[in-house]
Short mmCIF file of C-alpha atoms and ligand atoms in Angstrom, two decimals:
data_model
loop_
_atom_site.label_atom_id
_atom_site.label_comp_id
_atom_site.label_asym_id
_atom_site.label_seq_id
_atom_site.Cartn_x
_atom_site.Cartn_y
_atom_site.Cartn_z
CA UNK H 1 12.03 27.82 -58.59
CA UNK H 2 12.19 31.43 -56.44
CA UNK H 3 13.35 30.77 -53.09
CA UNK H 4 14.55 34.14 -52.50
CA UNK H 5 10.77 35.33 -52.04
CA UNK H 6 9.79 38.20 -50.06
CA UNK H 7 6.56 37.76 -48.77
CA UNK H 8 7.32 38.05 -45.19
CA UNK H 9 8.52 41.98 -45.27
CA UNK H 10 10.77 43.56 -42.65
CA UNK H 11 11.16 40.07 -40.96
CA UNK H 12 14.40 38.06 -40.36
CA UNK H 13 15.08 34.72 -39.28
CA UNK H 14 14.03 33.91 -36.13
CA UNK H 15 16.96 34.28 -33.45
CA UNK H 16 17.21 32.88 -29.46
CA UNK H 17 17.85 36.07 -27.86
CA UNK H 18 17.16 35.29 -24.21
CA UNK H 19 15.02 36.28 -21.89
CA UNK H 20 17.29 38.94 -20.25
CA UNK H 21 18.30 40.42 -23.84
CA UNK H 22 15.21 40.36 -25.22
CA UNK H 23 14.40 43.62 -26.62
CA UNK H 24 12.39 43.02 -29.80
CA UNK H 25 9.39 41.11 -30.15
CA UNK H 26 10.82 38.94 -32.98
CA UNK H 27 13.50 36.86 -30.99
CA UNK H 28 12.98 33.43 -28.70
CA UNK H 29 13.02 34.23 -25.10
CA UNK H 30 13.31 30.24 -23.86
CA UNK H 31 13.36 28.54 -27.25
CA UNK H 32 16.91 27.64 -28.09
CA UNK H 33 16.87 25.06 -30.58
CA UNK H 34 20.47 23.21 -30.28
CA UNK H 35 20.68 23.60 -26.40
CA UNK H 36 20.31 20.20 -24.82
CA UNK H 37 17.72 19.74 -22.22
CA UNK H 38 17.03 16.06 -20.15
CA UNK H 39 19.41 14.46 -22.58
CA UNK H 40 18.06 15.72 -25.80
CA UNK H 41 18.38 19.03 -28.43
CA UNK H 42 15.02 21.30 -27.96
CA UNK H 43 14.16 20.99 -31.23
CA UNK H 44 14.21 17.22 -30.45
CA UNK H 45 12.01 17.28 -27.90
CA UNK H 46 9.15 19.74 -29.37
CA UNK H 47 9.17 18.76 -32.99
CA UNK H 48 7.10 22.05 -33.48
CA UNK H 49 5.15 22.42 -37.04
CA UNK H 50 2.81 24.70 -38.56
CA UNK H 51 -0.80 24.07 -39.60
CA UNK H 52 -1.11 25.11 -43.31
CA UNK H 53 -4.93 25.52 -42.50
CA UNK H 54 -4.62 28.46 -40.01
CA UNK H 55 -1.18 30.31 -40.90
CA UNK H 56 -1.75 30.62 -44.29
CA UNK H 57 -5.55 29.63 -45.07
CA UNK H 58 -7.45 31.11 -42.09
CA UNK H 59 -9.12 34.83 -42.49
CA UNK H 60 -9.83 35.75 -38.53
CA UNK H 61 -13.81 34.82 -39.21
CA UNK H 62 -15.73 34.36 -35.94
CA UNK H 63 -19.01 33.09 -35.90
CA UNK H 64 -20.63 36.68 -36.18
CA UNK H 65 -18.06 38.29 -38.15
CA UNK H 66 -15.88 38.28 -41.50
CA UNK H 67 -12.47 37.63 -42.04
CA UNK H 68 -10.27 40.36 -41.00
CA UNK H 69 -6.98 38.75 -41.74
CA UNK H 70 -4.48 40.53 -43.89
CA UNK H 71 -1.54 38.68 -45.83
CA UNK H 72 0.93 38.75 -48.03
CA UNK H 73 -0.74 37.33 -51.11
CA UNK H 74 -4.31 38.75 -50.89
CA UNK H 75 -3.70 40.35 -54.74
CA UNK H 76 -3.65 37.15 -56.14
CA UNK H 77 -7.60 36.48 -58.17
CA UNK H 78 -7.84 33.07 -59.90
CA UNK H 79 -7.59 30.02 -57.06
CA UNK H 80 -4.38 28.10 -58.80
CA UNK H 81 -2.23 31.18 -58.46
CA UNK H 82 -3.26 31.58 -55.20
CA UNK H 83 -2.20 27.96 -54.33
CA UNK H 84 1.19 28.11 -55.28
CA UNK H 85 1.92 31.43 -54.14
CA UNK H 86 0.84 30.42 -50.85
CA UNK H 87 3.53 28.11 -51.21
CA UNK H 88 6.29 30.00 -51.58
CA UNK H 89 4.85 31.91 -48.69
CA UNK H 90 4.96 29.11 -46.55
CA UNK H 91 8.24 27.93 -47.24
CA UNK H 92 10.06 31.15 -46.65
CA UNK H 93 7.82 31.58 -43.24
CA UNK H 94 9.02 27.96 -42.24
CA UNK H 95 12.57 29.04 -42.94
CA UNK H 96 12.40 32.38 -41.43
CA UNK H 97 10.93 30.84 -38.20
CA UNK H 98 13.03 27.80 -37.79
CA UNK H 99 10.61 25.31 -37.99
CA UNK H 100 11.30 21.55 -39.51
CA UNK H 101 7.45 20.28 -39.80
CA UNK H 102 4.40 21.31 -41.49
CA UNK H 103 1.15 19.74 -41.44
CA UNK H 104 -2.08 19.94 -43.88
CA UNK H 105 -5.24 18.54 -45.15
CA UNK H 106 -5.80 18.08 -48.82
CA UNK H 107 -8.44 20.84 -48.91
CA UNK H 108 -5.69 23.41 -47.54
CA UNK H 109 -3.68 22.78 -50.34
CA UNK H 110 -5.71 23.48 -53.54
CA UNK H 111 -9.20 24.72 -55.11
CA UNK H 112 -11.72 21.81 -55.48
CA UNK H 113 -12.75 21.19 -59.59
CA UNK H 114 -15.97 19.84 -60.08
CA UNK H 115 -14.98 16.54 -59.83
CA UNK H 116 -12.50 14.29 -57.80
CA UNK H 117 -10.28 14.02 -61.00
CA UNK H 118 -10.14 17.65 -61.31
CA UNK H 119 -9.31 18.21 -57.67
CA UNK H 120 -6.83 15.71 -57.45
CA UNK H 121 -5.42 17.22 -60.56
CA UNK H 122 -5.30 20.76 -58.71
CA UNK H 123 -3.69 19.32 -55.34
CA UNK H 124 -0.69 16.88 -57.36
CA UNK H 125 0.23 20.42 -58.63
CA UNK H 126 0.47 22.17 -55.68
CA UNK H 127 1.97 18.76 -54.19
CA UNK H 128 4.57 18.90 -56.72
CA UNK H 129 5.96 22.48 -55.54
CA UNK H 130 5.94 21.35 -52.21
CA UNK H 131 7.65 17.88 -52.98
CA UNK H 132 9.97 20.87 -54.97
CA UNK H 133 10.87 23.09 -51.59
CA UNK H 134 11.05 20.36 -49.66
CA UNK H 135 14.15 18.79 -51.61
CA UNK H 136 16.17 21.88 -51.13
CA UNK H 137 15.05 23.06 -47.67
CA UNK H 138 14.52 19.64 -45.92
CA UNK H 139 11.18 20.61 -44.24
CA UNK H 140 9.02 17.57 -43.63
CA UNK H 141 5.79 16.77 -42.57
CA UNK H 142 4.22 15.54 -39.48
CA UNK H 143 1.08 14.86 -40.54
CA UNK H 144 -1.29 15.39 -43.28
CA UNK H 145 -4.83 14.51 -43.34
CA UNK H 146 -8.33 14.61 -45.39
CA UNK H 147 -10.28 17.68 -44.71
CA UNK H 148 -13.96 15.85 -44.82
CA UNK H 149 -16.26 18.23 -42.97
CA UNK H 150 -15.94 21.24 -45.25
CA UNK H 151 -17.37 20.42 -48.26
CA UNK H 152 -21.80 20.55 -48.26
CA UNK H 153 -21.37 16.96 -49.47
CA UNK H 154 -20.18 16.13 -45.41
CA UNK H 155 -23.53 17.25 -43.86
CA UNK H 156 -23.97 14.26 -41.86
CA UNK H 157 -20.47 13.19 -41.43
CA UNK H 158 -17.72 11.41 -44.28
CA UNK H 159 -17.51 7.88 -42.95
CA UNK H 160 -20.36 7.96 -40.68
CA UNK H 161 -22.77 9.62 -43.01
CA UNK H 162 -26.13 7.63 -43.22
CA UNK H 163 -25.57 8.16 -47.44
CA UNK H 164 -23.83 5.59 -48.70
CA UNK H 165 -21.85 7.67 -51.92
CA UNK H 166 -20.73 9.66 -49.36
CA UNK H 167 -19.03 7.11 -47.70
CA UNK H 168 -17.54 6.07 -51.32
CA UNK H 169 -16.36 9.37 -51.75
CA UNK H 170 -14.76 10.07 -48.63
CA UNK H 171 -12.57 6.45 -49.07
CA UNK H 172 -11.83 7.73 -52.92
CA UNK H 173 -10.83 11.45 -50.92
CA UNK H 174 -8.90 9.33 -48.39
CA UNK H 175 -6.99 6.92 -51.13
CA UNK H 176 -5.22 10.22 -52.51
CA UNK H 177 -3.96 11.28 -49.52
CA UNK H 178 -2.60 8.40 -48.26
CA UNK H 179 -0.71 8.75 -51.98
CA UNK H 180 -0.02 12.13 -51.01
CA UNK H 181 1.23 11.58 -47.44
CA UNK H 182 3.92 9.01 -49.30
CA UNK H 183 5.19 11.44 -51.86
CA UNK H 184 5.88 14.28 -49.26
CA UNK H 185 7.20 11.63 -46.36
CA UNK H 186 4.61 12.41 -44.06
CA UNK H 187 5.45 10.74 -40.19
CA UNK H 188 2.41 10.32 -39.33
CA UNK H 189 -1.24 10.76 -40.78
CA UNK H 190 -4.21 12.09 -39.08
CA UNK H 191 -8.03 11.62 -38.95
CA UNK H 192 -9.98 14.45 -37.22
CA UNK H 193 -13.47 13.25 -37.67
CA UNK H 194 -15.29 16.86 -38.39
CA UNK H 195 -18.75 15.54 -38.77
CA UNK H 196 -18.38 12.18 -36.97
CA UNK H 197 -20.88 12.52 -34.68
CA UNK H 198 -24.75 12.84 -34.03
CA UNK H 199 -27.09 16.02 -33.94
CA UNK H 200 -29.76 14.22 -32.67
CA UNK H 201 -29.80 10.16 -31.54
CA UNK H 202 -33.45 10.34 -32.53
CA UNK H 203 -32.43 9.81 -36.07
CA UNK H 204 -29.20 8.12 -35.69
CA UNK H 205 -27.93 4.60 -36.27
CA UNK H 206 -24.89 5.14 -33.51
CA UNK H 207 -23.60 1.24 -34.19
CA UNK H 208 -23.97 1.39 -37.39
CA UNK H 209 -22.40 4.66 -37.89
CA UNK H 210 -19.17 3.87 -35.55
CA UNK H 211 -18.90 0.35 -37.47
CA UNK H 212 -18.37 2.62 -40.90
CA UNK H 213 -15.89 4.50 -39.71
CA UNK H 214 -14.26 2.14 -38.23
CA UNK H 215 -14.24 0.21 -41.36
CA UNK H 216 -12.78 3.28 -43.40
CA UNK H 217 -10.12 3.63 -40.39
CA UNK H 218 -9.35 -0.08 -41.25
CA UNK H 219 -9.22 0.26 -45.07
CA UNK H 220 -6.60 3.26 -44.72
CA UNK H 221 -3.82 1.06 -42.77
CA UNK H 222 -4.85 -0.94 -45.04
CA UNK H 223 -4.11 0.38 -48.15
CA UNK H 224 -1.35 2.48 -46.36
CA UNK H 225 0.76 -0.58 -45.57
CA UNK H 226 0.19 -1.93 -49.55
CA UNK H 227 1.18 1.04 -51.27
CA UNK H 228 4.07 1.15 -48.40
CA UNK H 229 3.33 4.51 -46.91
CA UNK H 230 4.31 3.46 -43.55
CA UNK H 231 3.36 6.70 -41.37
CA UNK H 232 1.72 6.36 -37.75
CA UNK H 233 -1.92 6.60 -37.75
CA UNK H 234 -4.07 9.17 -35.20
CA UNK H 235 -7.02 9.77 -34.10
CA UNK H 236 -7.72 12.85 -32.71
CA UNK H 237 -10.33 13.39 -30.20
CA UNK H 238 -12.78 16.22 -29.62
CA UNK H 239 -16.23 16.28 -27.71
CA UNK H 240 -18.31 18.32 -29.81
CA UNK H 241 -18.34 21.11 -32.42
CA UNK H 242 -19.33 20.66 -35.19
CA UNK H 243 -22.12 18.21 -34.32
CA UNK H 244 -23.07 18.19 -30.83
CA UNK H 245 -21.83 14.65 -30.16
CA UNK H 246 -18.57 13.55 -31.80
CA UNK H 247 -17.86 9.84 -31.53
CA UNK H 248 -14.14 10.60 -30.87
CA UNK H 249 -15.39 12.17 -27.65
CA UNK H 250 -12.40 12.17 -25.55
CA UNK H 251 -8.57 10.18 -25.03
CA UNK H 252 -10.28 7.25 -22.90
CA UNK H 253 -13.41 7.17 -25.01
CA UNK H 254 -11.43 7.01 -28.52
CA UNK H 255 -9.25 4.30 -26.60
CA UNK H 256 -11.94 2.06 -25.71
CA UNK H 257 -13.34 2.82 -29.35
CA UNK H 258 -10.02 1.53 -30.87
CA UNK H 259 -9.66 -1.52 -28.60
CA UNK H 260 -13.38 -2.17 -29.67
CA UNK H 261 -12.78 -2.04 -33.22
CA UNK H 262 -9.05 -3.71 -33.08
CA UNK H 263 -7.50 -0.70 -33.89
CA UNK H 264 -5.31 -0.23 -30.95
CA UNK H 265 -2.31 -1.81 -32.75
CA UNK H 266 -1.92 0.67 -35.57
CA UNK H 267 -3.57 3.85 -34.68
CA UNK H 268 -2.79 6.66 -31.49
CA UNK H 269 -3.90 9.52 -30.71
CA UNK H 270 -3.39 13.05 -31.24
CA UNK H 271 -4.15 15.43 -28.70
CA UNK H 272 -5.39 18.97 -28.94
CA UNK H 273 -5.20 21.23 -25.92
CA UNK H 274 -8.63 23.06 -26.41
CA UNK H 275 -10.25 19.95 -27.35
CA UNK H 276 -9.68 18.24 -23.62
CA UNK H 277 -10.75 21.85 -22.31
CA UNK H 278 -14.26 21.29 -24.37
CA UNK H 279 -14.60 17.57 -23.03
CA UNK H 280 -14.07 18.92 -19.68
CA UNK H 281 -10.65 17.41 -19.01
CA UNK H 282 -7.10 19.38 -19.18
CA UNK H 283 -4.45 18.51 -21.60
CA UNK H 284 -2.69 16.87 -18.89
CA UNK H 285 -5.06 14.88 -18.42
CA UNK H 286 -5.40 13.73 -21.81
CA UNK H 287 -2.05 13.55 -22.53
CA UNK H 288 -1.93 10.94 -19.01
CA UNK H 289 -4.59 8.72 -20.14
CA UNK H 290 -2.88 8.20 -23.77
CA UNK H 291 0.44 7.87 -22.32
CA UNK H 292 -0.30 5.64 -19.65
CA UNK H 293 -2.56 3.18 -22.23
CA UNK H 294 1.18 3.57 -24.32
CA UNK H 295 -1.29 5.41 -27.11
CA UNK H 296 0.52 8.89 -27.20
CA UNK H 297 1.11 10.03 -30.95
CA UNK H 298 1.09 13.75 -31.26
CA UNK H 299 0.43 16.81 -29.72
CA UNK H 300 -1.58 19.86 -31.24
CA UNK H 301 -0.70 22.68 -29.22
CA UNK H 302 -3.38 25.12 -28.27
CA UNK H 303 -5.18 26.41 -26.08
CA UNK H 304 -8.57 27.57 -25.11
CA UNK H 305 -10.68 29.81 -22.55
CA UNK H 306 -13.19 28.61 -20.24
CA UNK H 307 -15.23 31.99 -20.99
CA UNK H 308 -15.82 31.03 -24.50
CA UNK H 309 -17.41 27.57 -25.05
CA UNK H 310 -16.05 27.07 -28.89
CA UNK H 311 -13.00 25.74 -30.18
CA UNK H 312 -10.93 29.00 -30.16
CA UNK H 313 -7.23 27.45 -31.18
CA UNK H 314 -5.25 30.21 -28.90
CA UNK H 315 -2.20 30.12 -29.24
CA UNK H 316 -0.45 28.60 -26.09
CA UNK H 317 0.46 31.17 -24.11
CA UNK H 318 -0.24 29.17 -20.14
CA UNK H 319 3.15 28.36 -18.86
CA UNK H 320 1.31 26.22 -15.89
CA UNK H 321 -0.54 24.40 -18.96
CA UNK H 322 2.51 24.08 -21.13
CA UNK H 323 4.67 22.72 -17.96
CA UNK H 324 2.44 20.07 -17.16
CA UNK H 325 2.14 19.33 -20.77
CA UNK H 326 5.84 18.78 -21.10
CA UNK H 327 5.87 17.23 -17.75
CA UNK H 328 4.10 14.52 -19.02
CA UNK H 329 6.01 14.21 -22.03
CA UNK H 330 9.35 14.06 -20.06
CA UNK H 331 7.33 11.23 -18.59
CA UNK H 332 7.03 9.50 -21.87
CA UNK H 333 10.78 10.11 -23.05
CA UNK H 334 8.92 12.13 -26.03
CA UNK H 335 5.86 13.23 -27.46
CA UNK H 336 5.48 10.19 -29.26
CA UNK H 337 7.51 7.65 -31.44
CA UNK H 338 6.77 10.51 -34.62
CA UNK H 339 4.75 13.06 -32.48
CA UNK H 340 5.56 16.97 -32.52
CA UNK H 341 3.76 19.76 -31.19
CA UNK H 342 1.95 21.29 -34.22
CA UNK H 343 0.43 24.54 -33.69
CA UNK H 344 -3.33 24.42 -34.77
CA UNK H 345 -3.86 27.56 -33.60
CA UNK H 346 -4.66 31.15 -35.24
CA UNK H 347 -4.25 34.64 -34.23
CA UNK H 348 -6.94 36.30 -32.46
CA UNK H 349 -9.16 38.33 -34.79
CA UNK H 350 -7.62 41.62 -33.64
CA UNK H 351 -4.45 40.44 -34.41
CA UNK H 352 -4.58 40.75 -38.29
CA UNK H 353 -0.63 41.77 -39.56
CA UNK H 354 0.83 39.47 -41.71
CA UNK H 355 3.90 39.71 -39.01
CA UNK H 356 1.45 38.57 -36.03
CA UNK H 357 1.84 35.06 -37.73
CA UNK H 358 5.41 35.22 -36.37
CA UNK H 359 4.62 37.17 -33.21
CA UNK H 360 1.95 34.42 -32.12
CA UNK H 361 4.19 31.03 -33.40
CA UNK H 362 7.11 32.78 -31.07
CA UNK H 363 4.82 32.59 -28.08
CA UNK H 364 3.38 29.48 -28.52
CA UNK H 365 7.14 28.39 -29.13
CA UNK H 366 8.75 30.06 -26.31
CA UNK H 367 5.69 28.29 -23.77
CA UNK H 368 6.54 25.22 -24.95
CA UNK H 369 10.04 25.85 -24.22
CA UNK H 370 9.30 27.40 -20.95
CA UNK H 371 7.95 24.68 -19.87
CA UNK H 372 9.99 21.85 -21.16
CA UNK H 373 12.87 23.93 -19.16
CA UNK H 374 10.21 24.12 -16.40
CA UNK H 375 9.72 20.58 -15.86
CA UNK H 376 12.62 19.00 -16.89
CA UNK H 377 14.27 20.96 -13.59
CA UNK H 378 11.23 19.38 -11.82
CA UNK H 379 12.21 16.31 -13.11
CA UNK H 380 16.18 16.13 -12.32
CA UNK H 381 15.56 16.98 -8.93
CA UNK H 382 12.96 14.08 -8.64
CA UNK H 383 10.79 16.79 -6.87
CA UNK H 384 7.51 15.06 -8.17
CA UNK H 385 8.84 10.97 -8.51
CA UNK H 386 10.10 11.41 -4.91
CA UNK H 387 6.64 12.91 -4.09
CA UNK H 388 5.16 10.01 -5.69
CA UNK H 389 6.90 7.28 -4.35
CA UNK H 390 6.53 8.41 -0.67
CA UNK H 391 2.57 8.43 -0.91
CA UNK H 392 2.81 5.55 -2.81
CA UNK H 393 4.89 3.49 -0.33
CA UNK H 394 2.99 1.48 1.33
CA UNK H 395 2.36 -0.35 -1.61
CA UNK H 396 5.59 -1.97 -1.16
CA UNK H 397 5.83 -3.95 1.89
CA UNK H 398 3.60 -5.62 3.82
CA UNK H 399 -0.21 -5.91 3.10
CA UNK H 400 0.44 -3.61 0.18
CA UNK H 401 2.78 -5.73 -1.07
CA UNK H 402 0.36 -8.91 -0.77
CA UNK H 403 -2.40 -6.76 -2.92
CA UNK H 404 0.13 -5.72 -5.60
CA UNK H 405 1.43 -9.02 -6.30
CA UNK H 406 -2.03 -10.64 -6.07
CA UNK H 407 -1.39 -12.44 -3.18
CA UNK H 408 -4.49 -10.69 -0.99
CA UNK H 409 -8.01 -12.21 -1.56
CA UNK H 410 -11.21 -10.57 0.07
CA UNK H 411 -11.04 -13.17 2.74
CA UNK H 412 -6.92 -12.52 3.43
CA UNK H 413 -7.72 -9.16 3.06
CA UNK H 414 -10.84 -9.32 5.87
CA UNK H 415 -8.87 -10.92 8.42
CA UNK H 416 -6.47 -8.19 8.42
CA UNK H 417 -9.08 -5.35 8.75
CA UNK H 418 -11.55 -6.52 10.66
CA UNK H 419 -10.10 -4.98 14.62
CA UNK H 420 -8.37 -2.05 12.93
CA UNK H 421 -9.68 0.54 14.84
CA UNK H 422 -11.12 4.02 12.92
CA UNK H 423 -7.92 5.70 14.67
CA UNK H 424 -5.51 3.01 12.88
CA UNK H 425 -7.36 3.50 9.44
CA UNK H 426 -7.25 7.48 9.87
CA UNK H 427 -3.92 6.80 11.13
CA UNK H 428 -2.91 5.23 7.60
CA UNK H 429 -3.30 8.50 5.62
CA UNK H 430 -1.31 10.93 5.73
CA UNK H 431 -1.68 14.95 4.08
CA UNK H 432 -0.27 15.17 1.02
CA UNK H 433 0.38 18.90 1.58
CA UNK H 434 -1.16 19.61 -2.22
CA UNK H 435 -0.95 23.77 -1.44
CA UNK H 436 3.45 23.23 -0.51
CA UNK H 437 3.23 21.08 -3.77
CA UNK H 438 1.78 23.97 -5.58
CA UNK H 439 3.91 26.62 -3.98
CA UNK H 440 6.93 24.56 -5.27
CA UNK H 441 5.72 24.25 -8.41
CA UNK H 442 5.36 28.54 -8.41
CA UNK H 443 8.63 27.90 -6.93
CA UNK H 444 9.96 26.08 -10.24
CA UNK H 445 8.80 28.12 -12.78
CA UNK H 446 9.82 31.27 -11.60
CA UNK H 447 13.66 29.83 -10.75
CA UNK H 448 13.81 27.82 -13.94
CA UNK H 449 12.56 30.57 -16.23
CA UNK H 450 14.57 33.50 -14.17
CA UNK H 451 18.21 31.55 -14.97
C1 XLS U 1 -10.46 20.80 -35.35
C2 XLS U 1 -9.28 19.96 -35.40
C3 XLS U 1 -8.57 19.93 -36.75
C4 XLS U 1 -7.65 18.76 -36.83
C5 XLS U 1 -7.24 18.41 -38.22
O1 XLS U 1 -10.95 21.18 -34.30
O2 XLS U 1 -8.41 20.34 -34.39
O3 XLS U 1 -7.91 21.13 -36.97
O4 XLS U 1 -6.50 18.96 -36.08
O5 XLS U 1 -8.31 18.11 -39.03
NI1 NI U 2 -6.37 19.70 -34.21
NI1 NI U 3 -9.34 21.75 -32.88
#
């Protein structure tokens, strides 16, 4: 096999240069893989893959406009070629960039035949290069996953869809991937559910429809844990787009779905930046309400605008975003047990060099380093746990203490507010001086990032 390629012209591996050195656009201004940071290597912490789908698949369309994307392998005509040249692509982009993970859905892989035979014929060739590459480089794979929105066939969803061959289809799509996931090692597999959702409710079965797909989340662990592909299972939520309601609405919605449907012991989440922004939430807070229900998994890392209502998959380039981001996942001693940040994210259509690849993976890169440097400094100098645990204190003596350990009934509870006085209630709070917590914060990132 070639693995001295040259798609990638005029570009060499990926160096930390520093942000006081940094004179080229091609180096990492905060992204030092082997430094340690709280306790662990960089690369440890941020696990940070790229998405087949938009690095090496994805044109630059916009909904009013063609693909303006120019790459490396455009000359190639017949759809196979094409395939495996993308391959070799990849891999020498992975290597030049320093990345360890990938991620991909079937679809991104390989041309569809006419049938599911003849597709799965065209991925397990492709499969096999990778399954090649990955032998000599060691690249592995976060996560792959069924694309099952693309296709016409998905109109009305894969699982979900009120026709039942399309439900048979998408379990015989889904069976080969799972098959797939185990030859390539895969850590973790996702479902997106593209079409899961309703236009309208005035035709839908909702029940029925969220009992289906929970049934074909069920038959994948299932048939996952007998063919002993043992990666962690996601969800990953998103409001809306494509249909106007997806099912997988949000962190606590897909939580309450999986507790529902007893799938809270085997499945997590993965979290997308721009998807919170959409649901009208902030990654933080998405990443909070997984982490806190011990449901983390993975994080895609992008990042949206609120002038532009679609799913735009930025690139992260919001240090305040990224900080609290990592904050939280300082919080959780990791992303996840498998988790990495993987960047489903694309260039904006202006931004159409084969070489902008690399220019927008080292931003997105160098935030997520910015602020994992960012908060872990927050961190060590309990700046935000000391915060915490002063406005929390009174939770651990005295009445407070009586309600926490369960102590306190209504009637315990009644006899020792009913003379408080409104000046001994008022008297209870106290500011939390949010604007000096934000000015530290400022404070923080400009220190931190100015070392
Ligand atoms: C789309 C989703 C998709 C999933 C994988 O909005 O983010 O890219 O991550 O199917
Ligand atoms: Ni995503
Ligand atoms: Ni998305």
């Amino acid at each position: 096999m070639d693995t001295k390629t040259n798609y990638w012209n005029g570009i060499d591996k990926i160096q930390y240069v520093g942000h006081q050195d940094k004179k080229s656009s091609f180096g990492f201004q905060y992204y030092n893989p082997e430094e340690v940071i709280a306790g662990k290597k960089m690369k440890d912490w941020l696990r940070f893959s790229v998405a087949y789908w938009h690095t090496f698949d994805q044109r630059l369309v916009d909904p009013f406009g063609d693909g303006t994307a120019q790459r490396p392998y455009d000359n190639y005509t017949d759809p196979m070629d094409l395939a495996l040249a993308k391959v070799d692509a990849a891999f020498e982009f992975y290597d030049k960039l320093g990345v360890d993970y990938l991620c991909f859905h079937d679809r991104d892989l390989a041309p569809e035949g006419d049938t599911l035979r003849q597709t799965n014929a065209n991925l397990d060739k492709v499969v096999d290069k990778i399954v090649e590459y990955q032998k000599t480089t060691g690249m592995k794979v976060l996560w792959n996953t069924s694309n099952m929105f693309s296709n016409p066939r998905f109109v009305d969803g894969a699982a979900t869809s009120p026709f039942a061959d399309v439900f048979a289809y998408s379990a015989a799509q889904l069976k080969h991937s799972l098959e797939i996931g185990k030859r390539v090692g895969s850590e973790n597999y996702v479902f997106w559910g593209g079409r899961e959702g309703y236009e309208s409710l005035w035709n839908t079965n909702m029940k029925q429809e969220q009992e289906h797909a929970a049934k074909l989340f069920h038959l994948a662990k299932d048939y996952a844990n007998e063919i002993g592909f043992d990666a962690q299972m996601m969800l990953e939520p998103k409001p809306k787009e494509p249909t106007t309601h997806q099912y997988d609405f949000d962190a606590a919605t897909t939580i309450a779905f999986m507790k529902e449907y007893d799938l809270d012991k085997d499945f997590k989440l993965n979290l997308e930046g721009n998807h919170a922004n959409l649901a009208g939430h902030t990654y933080q807070h998405e990443i909070r309400v997984a982490r806190e229900a011990g449901l983390l998994g993975s994080l895609d890392a992008n990042q949206g605008d609120k002038l532009i209502g679609w799913d735009i998959d930025e690139f992260p380039s919001n240090l305040y975003a990224t900080t609290a981001a990592m904050y939280e996942v300082i919080e959780n001693g990791g992303i996840g047990p498998r988790g990495g940040l993987n960047f489903d994210a694309k260039p904006r259509r202006s931004s159409f060099e084969a070489n902008d690849l690399f220019r927008s993976h080292i931003v997105g890169m160098d935030s997520f380093a910015a602020g994992l440097r960012i908060a872990a400094a927050m961190k060590e100098d309990g700046f935000l746990d000391n915060l915490k645990a002063d406005r929390y204190s009174s939770y651990k003596s005295g009445i407070g203490a009586d309600i926490e350990s369960g102590k306190a009934d209504l009637k315990s509870l009644e006899d020792y507010s009913l003379d408080k006085t409104q000046a001994d209630l008022v008297g209870a709070t106290h500011s939390d001086h949010l604007e000096q917590v934000k000015d530290t914060i400022n404070h923080y990132i400009v220190e931190t990032l100015s070392k």
